[in-house]
mmCIF file with all atom_site columns, C-alpha atoms in Angstrom:
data_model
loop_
_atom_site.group_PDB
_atom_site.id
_atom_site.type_symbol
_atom_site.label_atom_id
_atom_site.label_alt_id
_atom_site.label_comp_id
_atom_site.label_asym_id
_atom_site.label_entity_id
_atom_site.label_seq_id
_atom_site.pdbx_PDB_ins_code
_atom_site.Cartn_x
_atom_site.Cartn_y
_atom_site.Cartn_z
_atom_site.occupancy
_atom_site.B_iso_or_equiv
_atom_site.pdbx_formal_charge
_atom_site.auth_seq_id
_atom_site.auth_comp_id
_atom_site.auth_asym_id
_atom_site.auth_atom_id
_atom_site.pdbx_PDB_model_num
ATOM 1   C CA . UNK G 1 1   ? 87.294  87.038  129.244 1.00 92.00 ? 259 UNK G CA 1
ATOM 2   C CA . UNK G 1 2   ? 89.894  89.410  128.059 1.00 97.00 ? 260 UNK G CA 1
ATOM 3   C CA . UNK G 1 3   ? 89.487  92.552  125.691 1.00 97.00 ? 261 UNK G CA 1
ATOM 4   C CA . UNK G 1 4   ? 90.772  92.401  122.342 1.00 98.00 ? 262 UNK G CA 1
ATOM 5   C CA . UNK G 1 5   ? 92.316  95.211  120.167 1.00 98.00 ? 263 UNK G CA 1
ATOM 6   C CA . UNK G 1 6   ? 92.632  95.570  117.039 1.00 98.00 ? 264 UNK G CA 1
ATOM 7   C CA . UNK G 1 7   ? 94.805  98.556  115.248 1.00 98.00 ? 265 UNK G CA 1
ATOM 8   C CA . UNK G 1 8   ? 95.715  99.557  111.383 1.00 98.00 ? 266 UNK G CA 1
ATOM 9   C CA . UNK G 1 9   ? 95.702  96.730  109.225 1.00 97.00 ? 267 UNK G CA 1
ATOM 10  C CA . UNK G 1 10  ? 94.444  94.450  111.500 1.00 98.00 ? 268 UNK G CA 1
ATOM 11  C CA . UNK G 1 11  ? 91.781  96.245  112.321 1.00 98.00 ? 269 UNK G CA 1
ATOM 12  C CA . UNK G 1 12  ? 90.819  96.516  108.198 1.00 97.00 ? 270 UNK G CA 1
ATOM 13  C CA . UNK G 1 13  ? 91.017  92.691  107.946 1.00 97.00 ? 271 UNK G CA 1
ATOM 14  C CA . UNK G 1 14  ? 88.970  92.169  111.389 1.00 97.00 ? 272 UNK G CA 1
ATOM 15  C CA . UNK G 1 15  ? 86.286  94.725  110.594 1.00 97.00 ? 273 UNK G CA 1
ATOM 16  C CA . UNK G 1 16  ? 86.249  96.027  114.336 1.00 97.00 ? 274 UNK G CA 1
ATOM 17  C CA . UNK G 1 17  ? 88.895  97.403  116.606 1.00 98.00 ? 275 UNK G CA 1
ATOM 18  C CA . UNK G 1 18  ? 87.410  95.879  119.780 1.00 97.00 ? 276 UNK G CA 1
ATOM 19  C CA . UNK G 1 19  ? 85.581  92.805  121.446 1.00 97.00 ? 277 UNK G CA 1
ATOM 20  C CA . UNK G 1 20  ? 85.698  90.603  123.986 1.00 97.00 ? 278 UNK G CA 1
ATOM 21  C CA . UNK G 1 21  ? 86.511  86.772  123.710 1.00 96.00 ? 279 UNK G CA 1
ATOM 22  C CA . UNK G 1 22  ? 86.643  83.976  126.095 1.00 96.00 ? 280 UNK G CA 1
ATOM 23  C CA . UNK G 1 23  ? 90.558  82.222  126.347 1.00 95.00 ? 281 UNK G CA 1
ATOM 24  C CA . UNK G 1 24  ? 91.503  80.002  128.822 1.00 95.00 ? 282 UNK G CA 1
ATOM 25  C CA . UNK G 1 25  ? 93.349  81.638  131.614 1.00 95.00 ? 283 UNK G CA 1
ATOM 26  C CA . UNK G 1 26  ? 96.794  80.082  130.737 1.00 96.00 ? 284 UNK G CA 1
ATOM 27  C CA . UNK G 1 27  ? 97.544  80.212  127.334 1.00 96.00 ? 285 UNK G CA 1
ATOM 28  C CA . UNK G 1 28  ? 101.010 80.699  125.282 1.00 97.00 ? 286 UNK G CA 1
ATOM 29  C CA . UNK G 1 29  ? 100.686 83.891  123.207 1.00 97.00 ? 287 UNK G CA 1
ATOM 30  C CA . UNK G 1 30  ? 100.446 81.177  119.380 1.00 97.00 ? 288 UNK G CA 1
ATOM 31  C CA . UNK G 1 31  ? 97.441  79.399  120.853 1.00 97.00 ? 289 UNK G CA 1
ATOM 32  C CA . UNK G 1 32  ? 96.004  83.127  121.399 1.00 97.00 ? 290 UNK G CA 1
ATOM 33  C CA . UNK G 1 33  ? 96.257  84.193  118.271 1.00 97.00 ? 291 UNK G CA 1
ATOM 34  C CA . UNK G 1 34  ? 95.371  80.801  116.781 1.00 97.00 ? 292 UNK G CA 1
ATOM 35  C CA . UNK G 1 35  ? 91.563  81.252  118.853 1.00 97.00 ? 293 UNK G CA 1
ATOM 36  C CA . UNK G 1 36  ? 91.736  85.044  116.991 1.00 97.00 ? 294 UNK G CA 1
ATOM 37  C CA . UNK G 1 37  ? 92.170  83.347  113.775 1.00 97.00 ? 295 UNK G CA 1
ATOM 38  C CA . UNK G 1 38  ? 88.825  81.309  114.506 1.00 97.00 ? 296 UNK G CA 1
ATOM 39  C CA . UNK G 1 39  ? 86.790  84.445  114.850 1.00 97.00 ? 297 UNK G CA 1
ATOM 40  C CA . UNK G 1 40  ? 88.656  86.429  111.779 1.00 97.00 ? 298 UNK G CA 1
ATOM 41  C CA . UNK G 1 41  ? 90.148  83.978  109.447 1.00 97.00 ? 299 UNK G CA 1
ATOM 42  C CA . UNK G 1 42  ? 91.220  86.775  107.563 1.00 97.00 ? 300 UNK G CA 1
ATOM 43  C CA . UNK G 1 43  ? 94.089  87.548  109.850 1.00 97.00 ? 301 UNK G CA 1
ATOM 44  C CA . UNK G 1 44  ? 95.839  85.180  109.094 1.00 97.00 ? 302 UNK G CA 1
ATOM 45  C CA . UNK G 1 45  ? 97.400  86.557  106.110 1.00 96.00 ? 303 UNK G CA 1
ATOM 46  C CA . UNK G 1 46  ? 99.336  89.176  108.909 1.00 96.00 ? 304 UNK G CA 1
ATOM 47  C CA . UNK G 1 47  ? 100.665 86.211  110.677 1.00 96.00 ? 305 UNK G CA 1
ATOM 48  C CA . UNK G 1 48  ? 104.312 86.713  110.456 1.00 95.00 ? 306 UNK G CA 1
ATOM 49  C CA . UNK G 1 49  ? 104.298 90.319  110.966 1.00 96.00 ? 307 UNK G CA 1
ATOM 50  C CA . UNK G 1 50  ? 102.232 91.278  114.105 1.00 97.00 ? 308 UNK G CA 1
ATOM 51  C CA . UNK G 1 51  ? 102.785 90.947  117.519 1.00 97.00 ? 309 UNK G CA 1
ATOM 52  C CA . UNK G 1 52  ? 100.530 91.048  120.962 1.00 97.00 ? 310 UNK G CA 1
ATOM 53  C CA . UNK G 1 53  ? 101.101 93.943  123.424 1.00 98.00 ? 311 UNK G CA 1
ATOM 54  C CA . UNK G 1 54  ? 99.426  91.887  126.709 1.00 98.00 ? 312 UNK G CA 1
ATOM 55  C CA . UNK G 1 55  ? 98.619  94.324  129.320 1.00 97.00 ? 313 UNK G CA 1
ATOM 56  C CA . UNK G 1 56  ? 100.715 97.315  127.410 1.00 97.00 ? 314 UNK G CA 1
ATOM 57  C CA . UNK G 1 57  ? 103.529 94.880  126.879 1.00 97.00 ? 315 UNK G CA 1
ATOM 58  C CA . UNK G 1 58  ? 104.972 93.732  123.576 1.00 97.00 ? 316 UNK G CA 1
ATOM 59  C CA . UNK G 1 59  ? 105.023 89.828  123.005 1.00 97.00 ? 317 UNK G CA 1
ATOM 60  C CA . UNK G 1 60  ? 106.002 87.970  120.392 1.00 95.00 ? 318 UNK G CA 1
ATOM 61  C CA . UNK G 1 61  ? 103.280 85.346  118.466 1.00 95.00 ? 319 UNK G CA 1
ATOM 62  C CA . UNK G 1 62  ? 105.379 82.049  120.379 1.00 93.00 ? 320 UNK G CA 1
ATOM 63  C CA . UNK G 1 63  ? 105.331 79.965  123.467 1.00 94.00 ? 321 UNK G CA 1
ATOM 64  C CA . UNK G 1 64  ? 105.919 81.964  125.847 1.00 95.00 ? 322 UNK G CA 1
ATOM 65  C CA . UNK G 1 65  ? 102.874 81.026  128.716 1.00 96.00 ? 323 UNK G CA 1
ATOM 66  C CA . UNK G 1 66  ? 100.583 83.740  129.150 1.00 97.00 ? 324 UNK G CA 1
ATOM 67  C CA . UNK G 1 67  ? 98.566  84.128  132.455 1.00 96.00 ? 325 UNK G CA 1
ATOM 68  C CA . UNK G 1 68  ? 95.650  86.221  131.752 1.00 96.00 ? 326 UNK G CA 1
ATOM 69  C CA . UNK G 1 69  ? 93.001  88.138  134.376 1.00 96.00 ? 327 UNK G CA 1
ATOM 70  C CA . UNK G 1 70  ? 89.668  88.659  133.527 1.00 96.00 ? 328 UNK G CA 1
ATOM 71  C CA . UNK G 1 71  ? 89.691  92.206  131.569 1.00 95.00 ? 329 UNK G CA 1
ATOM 72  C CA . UNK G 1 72  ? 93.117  92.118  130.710 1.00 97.00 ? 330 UNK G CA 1
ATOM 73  C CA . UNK G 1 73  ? 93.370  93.856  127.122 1.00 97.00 ? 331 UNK G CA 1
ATOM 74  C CA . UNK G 1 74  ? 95.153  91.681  124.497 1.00 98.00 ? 332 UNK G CA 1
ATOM 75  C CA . UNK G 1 75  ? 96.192  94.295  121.176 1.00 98.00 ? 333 UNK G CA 1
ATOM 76  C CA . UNK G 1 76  ? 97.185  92.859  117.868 1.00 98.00 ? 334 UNK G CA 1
ATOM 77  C CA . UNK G 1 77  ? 100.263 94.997  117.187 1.00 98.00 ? 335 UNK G CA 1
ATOM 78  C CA . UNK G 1 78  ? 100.994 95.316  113.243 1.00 98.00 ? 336 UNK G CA 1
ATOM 79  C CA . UNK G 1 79  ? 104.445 96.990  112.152 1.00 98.00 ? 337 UNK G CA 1
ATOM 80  C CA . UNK G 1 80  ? 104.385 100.637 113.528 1.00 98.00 ? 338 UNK G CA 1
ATOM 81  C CA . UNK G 1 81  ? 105.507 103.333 111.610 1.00 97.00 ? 339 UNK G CA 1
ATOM 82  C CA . UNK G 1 82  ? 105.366 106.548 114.014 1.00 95.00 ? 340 UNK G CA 1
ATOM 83  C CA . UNK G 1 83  ? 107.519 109.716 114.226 1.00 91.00 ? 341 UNK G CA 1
ATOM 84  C CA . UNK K 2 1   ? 114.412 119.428 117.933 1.00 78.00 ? 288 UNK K CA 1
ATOM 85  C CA . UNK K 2 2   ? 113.528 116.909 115.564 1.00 77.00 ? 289 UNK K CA 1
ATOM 86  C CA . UNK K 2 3   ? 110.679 118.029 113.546 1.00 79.00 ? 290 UNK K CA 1
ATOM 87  C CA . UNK K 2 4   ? 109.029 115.114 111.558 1.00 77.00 ? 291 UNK K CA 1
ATOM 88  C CA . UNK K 2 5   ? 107.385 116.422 108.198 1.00 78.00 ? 292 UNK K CA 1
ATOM 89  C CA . UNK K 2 6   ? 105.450 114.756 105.608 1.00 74.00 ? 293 UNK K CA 1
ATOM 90  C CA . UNK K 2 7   ? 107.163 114.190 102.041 1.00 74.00 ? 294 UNK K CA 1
ATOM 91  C CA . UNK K 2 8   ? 104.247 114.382 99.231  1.00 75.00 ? 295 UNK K CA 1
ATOM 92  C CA . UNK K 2 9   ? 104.910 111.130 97.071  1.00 76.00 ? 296 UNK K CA 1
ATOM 93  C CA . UNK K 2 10  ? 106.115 107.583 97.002  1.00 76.00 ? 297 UNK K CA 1
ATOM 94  C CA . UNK K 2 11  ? 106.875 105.413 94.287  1.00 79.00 ? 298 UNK K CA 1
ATOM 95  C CA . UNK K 2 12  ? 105.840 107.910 92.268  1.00 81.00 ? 299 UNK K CA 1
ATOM 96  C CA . UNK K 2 13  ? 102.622 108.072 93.561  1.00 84.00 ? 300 UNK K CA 1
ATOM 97  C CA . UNK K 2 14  ? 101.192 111.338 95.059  1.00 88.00 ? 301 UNK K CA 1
ATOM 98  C CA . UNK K 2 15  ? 101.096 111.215 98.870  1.00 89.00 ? 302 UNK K CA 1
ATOM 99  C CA . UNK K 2 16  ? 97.381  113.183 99.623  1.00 92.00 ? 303 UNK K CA 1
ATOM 100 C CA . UNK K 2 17  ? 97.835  113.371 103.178 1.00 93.00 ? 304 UNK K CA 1
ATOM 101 C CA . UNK K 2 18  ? 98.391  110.725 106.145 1.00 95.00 ? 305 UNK K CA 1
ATOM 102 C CA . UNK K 2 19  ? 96.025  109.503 108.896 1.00 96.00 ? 306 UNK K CA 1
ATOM 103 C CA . UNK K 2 20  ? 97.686  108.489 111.916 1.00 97.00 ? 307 UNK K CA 1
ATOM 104 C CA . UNK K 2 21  ? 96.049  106.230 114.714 1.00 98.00 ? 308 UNK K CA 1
ATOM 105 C CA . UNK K 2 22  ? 97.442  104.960 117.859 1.00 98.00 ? 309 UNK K CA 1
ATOM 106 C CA . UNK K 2 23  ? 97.198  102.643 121.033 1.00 98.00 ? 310 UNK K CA 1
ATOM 107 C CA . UNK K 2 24  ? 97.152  105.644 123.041 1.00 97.00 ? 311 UNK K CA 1
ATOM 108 C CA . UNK K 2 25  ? 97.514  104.419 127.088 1.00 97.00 ? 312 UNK K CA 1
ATOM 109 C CA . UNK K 2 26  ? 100.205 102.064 125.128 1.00 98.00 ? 313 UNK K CA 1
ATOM 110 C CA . UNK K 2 27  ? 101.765 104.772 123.470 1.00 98.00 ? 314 UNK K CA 1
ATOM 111 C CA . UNK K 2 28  ? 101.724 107.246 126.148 1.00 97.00 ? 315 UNK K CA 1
ATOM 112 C CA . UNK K 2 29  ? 103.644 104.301 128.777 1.00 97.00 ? 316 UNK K CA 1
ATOM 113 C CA . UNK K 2 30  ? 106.082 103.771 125.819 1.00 98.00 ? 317 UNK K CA 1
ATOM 114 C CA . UNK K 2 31  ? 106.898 107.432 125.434 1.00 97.00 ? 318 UNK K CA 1
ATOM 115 C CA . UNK K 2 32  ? 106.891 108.007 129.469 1.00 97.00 ? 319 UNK K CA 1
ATOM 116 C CA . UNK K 2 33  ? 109.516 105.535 129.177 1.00 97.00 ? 320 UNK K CA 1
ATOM 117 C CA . UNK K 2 34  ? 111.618 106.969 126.500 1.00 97.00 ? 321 UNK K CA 1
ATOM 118 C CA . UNK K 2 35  ? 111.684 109.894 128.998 1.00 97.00 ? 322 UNK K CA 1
ATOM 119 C CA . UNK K 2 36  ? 112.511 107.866 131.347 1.00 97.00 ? 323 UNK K CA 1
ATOM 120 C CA . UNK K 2 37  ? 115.915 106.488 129.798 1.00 97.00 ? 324 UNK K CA 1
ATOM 121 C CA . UNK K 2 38  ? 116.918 109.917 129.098 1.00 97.00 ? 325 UNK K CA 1
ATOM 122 C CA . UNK K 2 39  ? 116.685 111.297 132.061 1.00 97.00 ? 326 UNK K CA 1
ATOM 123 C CA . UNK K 2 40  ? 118.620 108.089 133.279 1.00 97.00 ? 327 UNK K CA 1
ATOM 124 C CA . UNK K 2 41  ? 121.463 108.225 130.176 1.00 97.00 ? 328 UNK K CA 1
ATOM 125 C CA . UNK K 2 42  ? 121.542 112.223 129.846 1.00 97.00 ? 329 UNK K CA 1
ATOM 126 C CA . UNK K 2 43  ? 121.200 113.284 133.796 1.00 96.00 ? 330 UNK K CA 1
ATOM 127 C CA . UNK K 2 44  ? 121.980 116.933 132.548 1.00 96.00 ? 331 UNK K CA 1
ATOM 128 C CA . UNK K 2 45  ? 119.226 117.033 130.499 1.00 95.00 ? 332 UNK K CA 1
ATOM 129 C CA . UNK K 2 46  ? 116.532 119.341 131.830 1.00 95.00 ? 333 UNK K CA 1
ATOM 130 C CA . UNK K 2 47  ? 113.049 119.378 129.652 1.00 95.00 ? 334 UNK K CA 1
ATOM 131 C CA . UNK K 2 48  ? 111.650 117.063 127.315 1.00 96.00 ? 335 UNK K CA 1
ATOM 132 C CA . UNK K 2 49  ? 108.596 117.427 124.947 1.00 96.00 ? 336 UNK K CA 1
ATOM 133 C CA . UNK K 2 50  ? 107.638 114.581 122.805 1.00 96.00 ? 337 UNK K CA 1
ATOM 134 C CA . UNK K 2 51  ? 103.952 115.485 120.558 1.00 95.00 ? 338 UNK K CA 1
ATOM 135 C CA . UNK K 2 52  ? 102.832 113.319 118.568 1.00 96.00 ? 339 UNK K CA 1
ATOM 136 C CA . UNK K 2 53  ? 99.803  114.293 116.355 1.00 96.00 ? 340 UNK K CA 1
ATOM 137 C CA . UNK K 2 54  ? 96.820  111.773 115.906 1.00 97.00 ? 341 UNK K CA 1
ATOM 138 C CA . UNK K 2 55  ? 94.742  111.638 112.663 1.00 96.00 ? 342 UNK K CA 1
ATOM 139 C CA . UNK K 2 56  ? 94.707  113.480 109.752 1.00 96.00 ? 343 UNK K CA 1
ATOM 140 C CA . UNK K 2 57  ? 98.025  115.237 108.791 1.00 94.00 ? 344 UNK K CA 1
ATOM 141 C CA . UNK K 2 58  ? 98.372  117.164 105.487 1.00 92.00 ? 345 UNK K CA 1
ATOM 142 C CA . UNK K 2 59  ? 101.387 117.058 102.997 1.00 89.00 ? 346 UNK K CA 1
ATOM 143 C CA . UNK K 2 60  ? 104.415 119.353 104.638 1.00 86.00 ? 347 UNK K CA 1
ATOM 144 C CA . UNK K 2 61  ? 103.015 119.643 107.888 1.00 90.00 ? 348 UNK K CA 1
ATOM 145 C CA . UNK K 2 62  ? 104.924 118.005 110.675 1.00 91.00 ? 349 UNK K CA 1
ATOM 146 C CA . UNK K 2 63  ? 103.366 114.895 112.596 1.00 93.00 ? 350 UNK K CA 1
ATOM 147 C CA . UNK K 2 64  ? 105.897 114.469 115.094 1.00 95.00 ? 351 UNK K CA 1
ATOM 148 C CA . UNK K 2 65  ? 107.866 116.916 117.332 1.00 94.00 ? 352 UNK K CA 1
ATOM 149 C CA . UNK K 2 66  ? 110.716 115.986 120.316 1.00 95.00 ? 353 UNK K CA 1
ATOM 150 C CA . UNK K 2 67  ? 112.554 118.977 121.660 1.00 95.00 ? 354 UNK K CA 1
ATOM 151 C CA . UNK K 2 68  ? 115.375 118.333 124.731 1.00 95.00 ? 355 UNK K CA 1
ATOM 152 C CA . UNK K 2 69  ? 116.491 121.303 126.421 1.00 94.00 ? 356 UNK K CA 1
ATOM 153 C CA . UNK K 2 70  ? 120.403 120.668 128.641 1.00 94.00 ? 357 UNK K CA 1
ATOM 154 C CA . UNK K 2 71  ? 123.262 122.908 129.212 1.00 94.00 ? 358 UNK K CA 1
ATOM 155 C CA . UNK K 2 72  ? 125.175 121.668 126.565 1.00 91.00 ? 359 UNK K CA 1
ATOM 156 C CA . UNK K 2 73  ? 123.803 120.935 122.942 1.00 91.00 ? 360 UNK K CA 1
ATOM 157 C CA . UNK K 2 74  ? 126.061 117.367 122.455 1.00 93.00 ? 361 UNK K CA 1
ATOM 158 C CA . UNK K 2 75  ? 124.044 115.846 125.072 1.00 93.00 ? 362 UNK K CA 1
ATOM 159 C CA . UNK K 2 76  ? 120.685 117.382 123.723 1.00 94.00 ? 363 UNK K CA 1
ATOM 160 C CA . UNK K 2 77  ? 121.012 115.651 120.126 1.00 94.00 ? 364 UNK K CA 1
ATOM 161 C CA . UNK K 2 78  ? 121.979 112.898 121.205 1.00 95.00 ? 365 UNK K CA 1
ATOM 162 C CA . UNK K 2 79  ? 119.078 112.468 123.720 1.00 96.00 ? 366 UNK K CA 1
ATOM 163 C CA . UNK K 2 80  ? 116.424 113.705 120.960 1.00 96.00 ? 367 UNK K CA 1
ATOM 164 C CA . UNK K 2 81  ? 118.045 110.680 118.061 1.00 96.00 ? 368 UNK K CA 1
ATOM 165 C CA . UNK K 2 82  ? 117.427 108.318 121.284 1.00 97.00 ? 369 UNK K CA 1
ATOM 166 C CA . UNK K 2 83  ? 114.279 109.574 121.645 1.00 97.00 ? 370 UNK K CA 1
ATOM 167 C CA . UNK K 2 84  ? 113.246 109.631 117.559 1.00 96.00 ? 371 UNK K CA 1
ATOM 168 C CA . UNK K 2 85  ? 114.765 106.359 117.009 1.00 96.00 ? 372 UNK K CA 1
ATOM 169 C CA . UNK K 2 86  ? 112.956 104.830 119.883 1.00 97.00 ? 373 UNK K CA 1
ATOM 170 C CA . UNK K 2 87  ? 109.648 106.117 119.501 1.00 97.00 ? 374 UNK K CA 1
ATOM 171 C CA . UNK K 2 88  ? 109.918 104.907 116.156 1.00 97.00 ? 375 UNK K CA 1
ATOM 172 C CA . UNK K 2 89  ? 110.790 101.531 117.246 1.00 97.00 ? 376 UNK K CA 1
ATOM 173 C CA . UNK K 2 90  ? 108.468 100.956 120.085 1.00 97.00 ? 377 UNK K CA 1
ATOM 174 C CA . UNK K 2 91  ? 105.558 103.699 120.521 1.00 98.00 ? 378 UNK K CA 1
ATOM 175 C CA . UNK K 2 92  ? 102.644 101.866 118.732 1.00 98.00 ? 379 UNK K CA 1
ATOM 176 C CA . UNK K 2 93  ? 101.799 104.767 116.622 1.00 98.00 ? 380 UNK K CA 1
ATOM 177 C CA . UNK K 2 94  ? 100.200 103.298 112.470 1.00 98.00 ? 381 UNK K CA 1
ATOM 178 C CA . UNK K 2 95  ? 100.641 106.211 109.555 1.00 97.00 ? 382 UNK K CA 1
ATOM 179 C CA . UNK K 2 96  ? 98.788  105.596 106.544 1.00 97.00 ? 383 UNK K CA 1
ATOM 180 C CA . UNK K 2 97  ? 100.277 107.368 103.163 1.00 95.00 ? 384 UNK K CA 1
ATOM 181 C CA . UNK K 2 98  ? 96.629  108.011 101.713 1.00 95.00 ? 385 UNK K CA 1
ATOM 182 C CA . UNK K 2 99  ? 97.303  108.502 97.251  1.00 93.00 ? 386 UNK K CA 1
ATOM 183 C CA . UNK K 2 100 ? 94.805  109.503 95.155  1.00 90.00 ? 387 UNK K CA 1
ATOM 184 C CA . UNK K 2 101 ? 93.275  105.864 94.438  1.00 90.00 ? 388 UNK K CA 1
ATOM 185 C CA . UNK K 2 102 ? 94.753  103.617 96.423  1.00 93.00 ? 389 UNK K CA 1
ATOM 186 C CA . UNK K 2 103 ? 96.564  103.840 100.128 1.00 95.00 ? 390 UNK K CA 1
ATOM 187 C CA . UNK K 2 104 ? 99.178  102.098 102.398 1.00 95.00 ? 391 UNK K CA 1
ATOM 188 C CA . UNK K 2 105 ? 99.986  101.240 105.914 1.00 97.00 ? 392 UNK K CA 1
ATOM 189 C CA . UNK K 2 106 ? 103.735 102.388 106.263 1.00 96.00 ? 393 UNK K CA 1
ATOM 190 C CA . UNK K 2 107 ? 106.122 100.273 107.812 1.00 96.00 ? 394 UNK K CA 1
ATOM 191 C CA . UNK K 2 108 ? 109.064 101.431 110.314 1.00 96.00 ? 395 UNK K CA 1
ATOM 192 C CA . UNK K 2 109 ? 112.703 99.794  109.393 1.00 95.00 ? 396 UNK K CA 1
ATOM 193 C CA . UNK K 2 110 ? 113.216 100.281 113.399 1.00 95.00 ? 397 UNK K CA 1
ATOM 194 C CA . UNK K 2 111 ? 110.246 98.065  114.041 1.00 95.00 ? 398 UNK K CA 1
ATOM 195 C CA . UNK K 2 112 ? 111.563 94.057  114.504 1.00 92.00 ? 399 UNK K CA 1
ATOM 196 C CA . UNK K 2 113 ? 108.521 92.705  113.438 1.00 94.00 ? 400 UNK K CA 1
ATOM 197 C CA . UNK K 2 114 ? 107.835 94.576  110.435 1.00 89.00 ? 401 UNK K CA 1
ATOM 198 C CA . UNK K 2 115 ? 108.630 92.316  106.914 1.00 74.00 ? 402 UNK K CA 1
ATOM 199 C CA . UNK K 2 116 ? 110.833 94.664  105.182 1.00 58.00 ? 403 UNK K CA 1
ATOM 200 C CA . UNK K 2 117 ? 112.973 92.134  104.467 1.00 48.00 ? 404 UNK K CA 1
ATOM 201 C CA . UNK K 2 118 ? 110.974 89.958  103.188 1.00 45.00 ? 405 UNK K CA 1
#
């Protein structure tokens, strides 16, 4: 069970900036994103412009295997625009 | 110092004010680190203050400040552009341009995964 974020636009389309899903524990960072899309089809039109930030780091929506802990927070990242 | 500051249109539209939201343990690790690499590139360097402000920001009032204090002013600007350009490419800070009707989730150029190409 890890924590989901969701920020800015993402967080419009989602309706909610937090929540908890069930993933398995090994998972590459696509396969995340496509159990997201289950819960909030509506994501899906942000597809090629977010990214994850797993445990407070940035990773890209690919293959790359992810090894999740229980409580581990997962953020959906859309383009920043600080400063 | 680099003081940010808000222009008051876009597209001809007329820029209200801007809300600004934030991953904020995120944010605060990505500017730690920003500190970090100057400290590392600029070893003269002596203070650093990077603010940031959160929510809503009226029209000409600044939302971001970085000041770097060293003995000599070259290595001072060039630490603060390091730090500007980085926090804008990696501190997961959202500004949204609210107009009159209508608003709009900005978009860094410095951020890879923004579409501004597209």
């Amino acid at each position: 069970q890890v924590t989901v974020l969701y920020f800015a636009r993402s967080a419009e389309l989602a309706g909610l900036r937090s929540e908890t899903l069930s993933v398995p524990q090994q998972i590459t960072a696509l396969q995340l994103w496509e159990e997201i899309i289950k819960v909030h089809p509506r994501l899906a039109v942000i597809q090629d412009q977010v990214v994850f930030a797993v445990r407070q780091e940035y990773v890209l929506l690919g293959d790359q295997l992810l090894v999740l802990q229980p409580g581990d927070e997962v953020a959906i990242i859309p383009p920043i625009s600080g400063g | 110092i680099v003081l940010g500051t808000t222009r008051n249109n876009f597209e001809g539209k007329k820029v209200i004010h801007l809300e600004y939201e934030a991953y904020m343990s995120m944010a605060e690790k990505e500017i730690r680190k920003i500190c970090r690499d100057v400290r590392q590139k600029w070893p003269s360097v002596k203070h650093i203050a990077v603010h940031h402000r959160l929510g809503v920001v009226p029209i000409t009032e600044a939302s971001v400040i970085i000041a770097v204090s060293s003995p000599h002013r070259a290595e001072s600007l060039e630490a603060v552009m390091y730090c500007i350009n980085t926090l804008k490419a990696s501190v997961p800070i959202w500004k949204k341009e609210i107009y009159k009707d209508d608003y709009s989730w900005k978009e860094n150029k410095e951020c890879f995964w923004a579409n501004s190409g597209k």
